[in-house]
Amino acid sequence: MAGDMLSRRSALALMAGGVAAGAVPSRLHAASSGLSMTDLRGSIDAREHGVTPGGGEQSRKLGELLAKAARERVPLFLPPGDYEVSNIDLPDGARIIGVAGASRIVHSGGGYLFRANNASRIEFSNIVIDGGNQPLGEETGALIHMRGVRQVLLGNCEIAGSRKSGIQLEACGGRIENCSISGAAEYGLYAVESSGLSIAGNTVFDCGNGGILVHRRTKGVDGTMVSGNRLFRIGATYGGTGQYGNAINIYRADNVMVSGNHVSDAAFSAIRANAASNVQIANNQCFGSGETAIYSEFGFEGALVTGNLVDGAANGISVVNFNEGGRLAIISGNLIRNISASGPYIHDSVGFGIGISAEADTAVTANVIENVPKWGMLVGWGPFLRNLAVTGNIVRRARVGCAVSVADGAGKALITGNLFDEVLDGAVIGYRWHDAATRELAAGPSGFSHLTIEGNRTG
């Protein structure tokens, strides 16, 4: 928030002095509820201009006040209460502020609630936006739908009850911070073709088909930062095999950071990056994922997957699809445990129950994997293996510690210095596709020229 925040003692002193001087009660209420005086100074009080809480449908009046406030370059302040509106076009420079949890904008029905096009700045602060599960028009993707807004600033808002998505941003930048987004039938936040967007400290939950989506229509630099968010109960009502049901989904967007998020109970992936180059997925907590917890897949170059904790998933971490150009990664320092052998659909390839999968130009190092029903690590798949270094990992309680491809055409792999304990069918076993094709290889030499296997320890 702009300006210095008032402490409780300062706010009380200000209120006492303000009452003596005949200050406006709505502004005092806002000050005591976390708004700074910079936010309030010079603002237009909606109630003083005929837009009143509980006053019925007020779309026209609110639209006029927003235009007036934007012209005067001041915020529009909504005192506590419910404001029923629809079909509001936000002018450039629109800024709406309220009292957190108490100033509520309720969709009264109609084609859309809020939309903006080609603006330099739009801001919402301390506002509840309740879609009431009202239908939205075909051309409207979300309760807040913006296109071409250079700075979208949403702070400390609640967005709930959308029949589509909560927020949809197209070719926008800015910050979405400390907001609660819930009850969206489709996605909590869908951002496409972004430029320097920050999505931080939000809580996203009970969304039908996805949580936070960062997409591009064509592959290119995006630079969005997704950090410190809490996401839970993300569904996949549209079904599929991973197109939906991901808490955080990066698609064709390069140079994106996904860090420090807490994700639980996603129908598919906690974090899924598809065709996203130079993606950093670091220091996230992923619990109870229905499919692969962390995915970097298909046509990407560059993935850094480090310091994540995965507890409960059908697969742990997969950095794959060399056949589609997926290559160049570091998978390091992750803790993966309690993987399941079953997933949300019948898998037609490698299947479920794997700790880490990797295929090309990748270092897999210093990971700890425990309680995996199939393979602790899968190194390559058929001929899709090139330049893998698998070093210093610990695998405990798996059917096979490390399955490595010995199919025709498989490239080089280095498997050294790993520790395997309680691996039922072997520590390092060569596979041709699904089928085991070798004896135990952990001690080396392997007899395969493309493999260097040495210095591993088995329990």
Short mmCIF file of N, CA, C and O in Angstrom, two decimals, residues 12-86:
data_model
loop_
_atom_site.label_atom_id
_atom_site.label_comp_id
_atom_site.label_asym_id
_atom_site.label_seq_id
_atom_site.Cartn_x
_atom_site.Cartn_y
_atom_site.Cartn_z
N LEU A 12 -5.95 5.06 16.48
CA LEU A 12 -6.88 5.47 17.53
C LEU A 12 -6.71 6.94 17.86
O LEU A 12 -7.69 7.68 18.06
N ALA A 13 -5.44 7.40 17.93
CA ALA A 13 -5.20 8.81 18.22
C ALA A 13 -5.78 9.68 17.11
O ALA A 13 -6.40 10.72 17.36
N LEU A 14 -5.58 9.27 15.88
CA LEU A 14 -6.11 10.02 14.75
C LEU A 14 -7.62 10.09 14.79
O LEU A 14 -8.24 11.12 14.56
N MET A 15 -8.26 8.93 15.12
CA MET A 15 -9.71 8.88 15.18
C MET A 15 -10.23 9.81 16.26
O MET A 15 -11.21 10.54 16.08
N ALA A 16 -9.57 9.79 17.45
CA ALA A 16 -10.01 10.65 18.54
C ALA A 16 -9.92 12.12 18.13
O ALA A 16 -10.84 12.91 18.34
N GLY A 17 -8.81 12.50 17.52
CA GLY A 17 -8.65 13.87 17.08
C GLY A 17 -9.60 14.22 15.96
O GLY A 17 -10.16 15.32 15.91
N GLY A 18 -9.86 13.24 15.09
CA GLY A 18 -10.72 13.49 13.95
C GLY A 18 -12.17 13.71 14.37
O GLY A 18 -12.88 14.55 13.81
N VAL A 19 -12.64 12.92 15.34
CA VAL A 19 -14.02 13.07 15.80
C VAL A 19 -14.21 14.46 16.39
O VAL A 19 -15.21 15.14 16.15
N ALA A 20 -13.22 14.91 17.16
CA ALA A 20 -13.33 16.23 17.75
C ALA A 20 -13.40 17.30 16.68
O ALA A 20 -14.05 18.34 16.84
N ALA A 21 -12.75 17.06 15.57
CA ALA A 21 -12.73 18.05 14.50
C ALA A 21 -13.84 17.85 13.49
O ALA A 21 -13.91 18.55 12.49
N GLY A 22 -14.72 16.83 13.74
CA GLY A 22 -15.82 16.58 12.82
C GLY A 22 -15.40 15.87 11.56
O GLY A 22 -15.92 16.13 10.48
N ALA A 23 -14.41 14.92 11.66
CA ALA A 23 -13.93 14.21 10.48
C ALA A 23 -15.01 13.27 9.95
O ALA A 23 -15.93 12.87 10.66
N VAL A 24 -14.88 12.89 8.66
CA VAL A 24 -15.85 12.01 8.02
C VAL A 24 -15.70 10.60 8.56
O VAL A 24 -14.62 10.02 8.49
N PRO A 25 -16.78 9.98 9.10
CA PRO A 25 -16.66 8.65 9.70
C PRO A 25 -16.14 7.60 8.74
O PRO A 25 -15.38 6.73 9.13
N SER A 26 -16.56 7.63 7.47
CA SER A 26 -16.12 6.58 6.54
C SER A 26 -14.61 6.58 6.39
O SER A 26 -13.98 5.54 6.31
N ARG A 27 -14.01 7.73 6.36
CA ARG A 27 -12.57 7.80 6.23
C ARG A 27 -11.88 7.31 7.49
O ARG A 27 -10.83 6.68 7.44
N LEU A 28 -12.50 7.59 8.66
CA LEU A 28 -11.92 7.09 9.91
C LEU A 28 -11.99 5.58 9.95
O LEU A 28 -11.05 4.91 10.36
N HIS A 29 -13.12 5.03 9.51
CA HIS A 29 -13.26 3.57 9.48
C HIS A 29 -12.19 2.96 8.57
O HIS A 29 -11.55 1.98 8.92
N ALA A 30 -11.99 3.57 7.42
CA ALA A 30 -10.97 3.05 6.50
C ALA A 30 -9.59 3.13 7.11
O ALA A 30 -8.78 2.20 6.99
N ALA A 31 -9.29 4.24 7.80
CA ALA A 31 -7.97 4.39 8.39
C ALA A 31 -7.71 3.34 9.44
O ALA A 31 -6.63 2.78 9.54
N SER A 32 -8.74 3.02 10.23
CA SER A 32 -8.56 2.02 11.28
C SER A 32 -8.54 0.61 10.73
O SER A 32 -8.26 -0.33 11.45
N SER A 33 -8.85 0.42 9.42
CA SER A 33 -8.92 -0.91 8.82
C SER A 33 -7.74 -1.20 7.93
O SER A 33 -7.79 -2.10 7.11
N GLY A 34 -6.68 -0.41 8.03
CA GLY A 34 -5.46 -0.77 7.32
C GLY A 34 -5.14 0.10 6.13
O GLY A 34 -4.12 -0.11 5.49
N LEU A 35 -5.97 1.05 5.78
CA LEU A 35 -5.63 1.95 4.69
C LEU A 35 -4.70 3.04 5.17
O LEU A 35 -4.84 3.54 6.28
N SER A 36 -3.79 3.45 4.34
CA SER A 36 -2.90 4.54 4.70
C SER A 36 -3.57 5.87 4.41
O SER A 36 -4.51 5.98 3.63
N MET A 37 -3.08 6.92 5.06
CA MET A 37 -3.63 8.24 4.82
C MET A 37 -3.33 8.70 3.39
O MET A 37 -4.10 9.46 2.81
N THR A 38 -2.23 8.18 2.81
CA THR A 38 -1.95 8.52 1.42
C THR A 38 -3.04 7.99 0.53
O THR A 38 -3.47 8.62 -0.43
N ASP A 39 -3.57 6.76 0.82
CA ASP A 39 -4.65 6.20 0.04
C ASP A 39 -5.90 7.08 0.12
O ASP A 39 -6.63 7.24 -0.85
N LEU A 40 -6.19 7.62 1.32
CA LEU A 40 -7.44 8.33 1.54
C LEU A 40 -7.39 9.79 1.16
O LEU A 40 -8.41 10.39 0.84
N ARG A 41 -6.23 10.39 1.18
CA ARG A 41 -6.13 11.83 0.96
C ARG A 41 -6.66 12.20 -0.42
O ARG A 41 -6.18 11.70 -1.44
N GLY A 42 -7.67 13.04 -0.45
CA GLY A 42 -8.21 13.52 -1.71
C GLY A 42 -9.15 12.55 -2.41
O GLY A 42 -9.59 12.81 -3.53
N SER A 43 -9.48 11.42 -1.77
CA SER A 43 -10.35 10.44 -2.43
C SER A 43 -11.78 10.95 -2.49
O SER A 43 -12.22 11.79 -1.72
N ILE A 44 -12.54 10.39 -3.44
CA ILE A 44 -13.97 10.67 -3.56
C ILE A 44 -14.72 9.59 -2.80
O ILE A 44 -14.55 8.40 -3.06
N ASP A 45 -15.55 10.00 -1.84
CA ASP A 45 -16.35 9.07 -1.06
C ASP A 45 -17.63 8.77 -1.84
O ASP A 45 -18.45 9.67 -2.09
N ALA A 46 -17.80 7.51 -2.25
CA ALA A 46 -18.94 7.14 -3.09
C ALA A 46 -20.27 7.48 -2.41
O ALA A 46 -21.21 7.94 -3.07
N ARG A 47 -20.35 7.28 -1.11
CA ARG A 47 -21.60 7.51 -0.39
C ARG A 47 -22.01 8.98 -0.44
O ARG A 47 -23.20 9.31 -0.50
N GLU A 48 -21.04 9.86 -0.43
CA GLU A 48 -21.34 11.29 -0.46
C GLU A 48 -21.80 11.75 -1.84
O GLU A 48 -22.27 12.88 -1.99
N HIS A 49 -21.69 10.86 -2.85
CA HIS A 49 -22.10 11.21 -4.21
C HIS A 49 -23.23 10.31 -4.70
O HIS A 49 -23.40 10.10 -5.90
N GLY A 50 -23.97 9.72 -3.76
CA GLY A 50 -25.19 9.00 -4.12
C GLY A 50 -25.04 7.53 -4.38
O GLY A 50 -26.03 6.86 -4.72
N VAL A 51 -23.84 6.98 -4.26
CA VAL A 51 -23.67 5.53 -4.38
C VAL A 51 -23.59 4.97 -2.97
O VAL A 51 -22.58 5.15 -2.28
N THR A 52 -24.65 4.32 -2.52
CA THR A 52 -24.79 3.95 -1.11
C THR A 52 -24.83 2.45 -0.94
O THR A 52 -25.39 1.73 -1.77
N PRO A 53 -24.27 1.94 0.16
CA PRO A 53 -24.37 0.50 0.43
C PRO A 53 -25.82 0.07 0.55
O PRO A 53 -26.64 0.77 1.16
N GLY A 54 -26.14 -1.07 -0.05
CA GLY A 54 -27.51 -1.58 0.01
C GLY A 54 -28.50 -0.75 -0.77
O GLY A 54 -29.72 -0.87 -0.57
N GLY A 55 -28.02 0.08 -1.67
CA GLY A 55 -28.90 0.98 -2.42
C GLY A 55 -29.45 0.41 -3.70
O GLY A 55 -29.90 1.17 -4.57
N GLY A 56 -29.42 -0.92 -3.87
CA GLY A 56 -29.91 -1.53 -5.09
C GLY A 56 -28.91 -1.42 -6.23
O GLY A 56 -27.73 -1.12 -6.03
N GLU A 57 -29.39 -1.64 -7.44
CA GLU A 57 -28.53 -1.64 -8.62
C GLU A 57 -28.03 -0.21 -8.89
O GLU A 57 -28.81 0.72 -9.03
N GLN A 58 -26.68 -0.05 -8.95
CA GLN A 58 -26.10 1.28 -9.02
C GLN A 58 -25.00 1.37 -10.07
O GLN A 58 -24.04 2.12 -9.92
N SER A 59 -25.13 0.62 -11.14
CA SER A 59 -24.06 0.55 -12.14
C SER A 59 -23.79 1.90 -12.77
O SER A 59 -22.63 2.31 -12.91
N ARG A 60 -24.83 2.59 -13.20
CA ARG A 60 -24.62 3.86 -13.90
C ARG A 60 -23.93 4.87 -12.99
O ARG A 60 -22.96 5.52 -13.38
N LYS A 61 -24.41 4.98 -11.76
CA LYS A 61 -23.83 5.95 -10.82
C LYS A 61 -22.37 5.63 -10.52
O LYS A 61 -21.52 6.52 -10.50
N LEU A 62 -22.09 4.33 -10.31
CA LEU A 62 -20.71 3.95 -10.00
C LEU A 62 -19.80 4.24 -11.19
O LEU A 62 -18.68 4.73 -11.03
N GLY A 63 -20.28 3.93 -12.40
CA GLY A 63 -19.49 4.21 -13.59
C GLY A 63 -19.17 5.68 -13.74
O GLY A 63 -18.04 6.06 -14.10
N GLU A 64 -20.15 6.53 -13.46
CA GLU A 64 -19.92 7.98 -13.55
C GLU A 64 -18.91 8.45 -12.51
O GLU A 64 -18.04 9.29 -12.80
N LEU A 65 -19.02 7.91 -11.30
CA LEU A 65 -18.08 8.31 -10.25
C LEU A 65 -16.66 7.84 -10.57
O LEU A 65 -15.69 8.56 -10.31
N LEU A 66 -16.53 6.65 -11.13
CA LEU A 66 -15.20 6.16 -11.52
C LEU A 66 -14.59 7.07 -12.58
O LEU A 66 -13.39 7.38 -12.54
N ALA A 67 -15.39 7.48 -13.54
CA ALA A 67 -14.88 8.37 -14.57
C ALA A 67 -14.45 9.71 -13.97
O ALA A 67 -13.41 10.26 -14.33
N LYS A 68 -15.25 10.23 -13.04
CA LYS A 68 -14.91 11.50 -12.38
C LYS A 68 -13.60 11.37 -11.60
O LYS A 68 -12.70 12.23 -11.71
N ALA A 69 -13.48 10.29 -10.81
CA ALA A 69 -12.27 10.09 -10.01
C ALA A 69 -11.05 9.93 -10.90
O ALA A 69 -9.96 10.46 -10.60
N ALA A 70 -11.20 9.21 -12.00
CA ALA A 70 -10.06 9.02 -12.92
C ALA A 70 -9.64 10.35 -13.54
O ALA A 70 -8.44 10.63 -13.67
N ARG A 71 -10.60 11.18 -13.91
CA ARG A 71 -10.26 12.49 -14.49
C ARG A 71 -9.50 13.34 -13.48
O ARG A 71 -8.58 14.08 -13.85
N GLU A 72 -9.91 13.24 -12.21
CA GLU A 72 -9.28 14.04 -11.17
C GLU A 72 -8.04 13.38 -10.58
O GLU A 72 -7.39 13.93 -9.69
N ARG A 73 -7.76 12.15 -11.05
CA ARG A 73 -6.59 11.38 -10.61
C ARG A 73 -6.59 11.15 -9.10
O ARG A 73 -5.57 11.30 -8.42
N VAL A 74 -7.76 10.77 -8.59
CA VAL A 74 -7.89 10.44 -7.17
C VAL A 74 -8.61 9.10 -7.06
O VAL A 74 -9.30 8.67 -7.98
N PRO A 75 -8.49 8.43 -5.91
CA PRO A 75 -9.20 7.16 -5.73
C PRO A 75 -10.69 7.38 -5.47
O PRO A 75 -11.12 8.43 -4.99
N LEU A 76 -11.46 6.35 -5.77
CA LEU A 76 -12.86 6.30 -5.36
C LEU A 76 -12.95 5.38 -4.16
O LEU A 76 -12.56 4.21 -4.23
N PHE A 77 -13.44 5.91 -3.04
CA PHE A 77 -13.53 5.15 -1.79
C PHE A 77 -14.95 4.61 -1.61
O PHE A 77 -15.93 5.37 -1.67
N LEU A 78 -15.06 3.29 -1.40
CA LEU A 78 -16.35 2.65 -1.12
C LEU A 78 -16.42 2.32 0.37
O LEU A 78 -15.69 1.44 0.84
N PRO A 79 -17.27 3.00 1.14
CA PRO A 79 -17.45 2.64 2.55
C PRO A 79 -18.00 1.23 2.68
O PRO A 79 -18.47 0.63 1.70
N PRO A 80 -17.97 0.64 3.87
CA PRO A 80 -18.46 -0.72 4.06
C PRO A 80 -19.90 -0.90 3.61
O PRO A 80 -20.73 0.01 3.73
N GLY A 81 -20.17 -2.09 3.07
CA GLY A 81 -21.50 -2.41 2.59
C GLY A 81 -21.46 -3.08 1.23
O GLY A 81 -20.39 -3.26 0.65
N ASP A 82 -22.64 -3.45 0.72
CA ASP A 82 -22.76 -4.13 -0.55
C ASP A 82 -23.19 -3.16 -1.64
O ASP A 82 -24.13 -2.36 -1.45
N TYR A 83 -22.52 -3.25 -2.81
CA TYR A 83 -22.82 -2.40 -3.96
C TYR A 83 -23.13 -3.32 -5.14
O TYR A 83 -22.24 -4.04 -5.61
N GLU A 84 -24.36 -3.31 -5.61
CA GLU A 84 -24.78 -4.18 -6.70
C GLU A 84 -24.57 -3.46 -8.04
O GLU A 84 -25.20 -2.43 -8.30
N VAL A 85 -23.69 -4.02 -8.86
CA VAL A 85 -23.37 -3.39 -10.14
C VAL A 85 -23.08 -4.46 -11.18
O VAL A 85 -22.87 -5.64 -10.87
N SER A 86 -23.05 -4.04 -12.45
CA SER A 86 -22.61 -4.91 -13.54
C SER A 86 -22.19 -4.04 -14.71
O SER A 86 -22.48 -2.84 -14.76
#
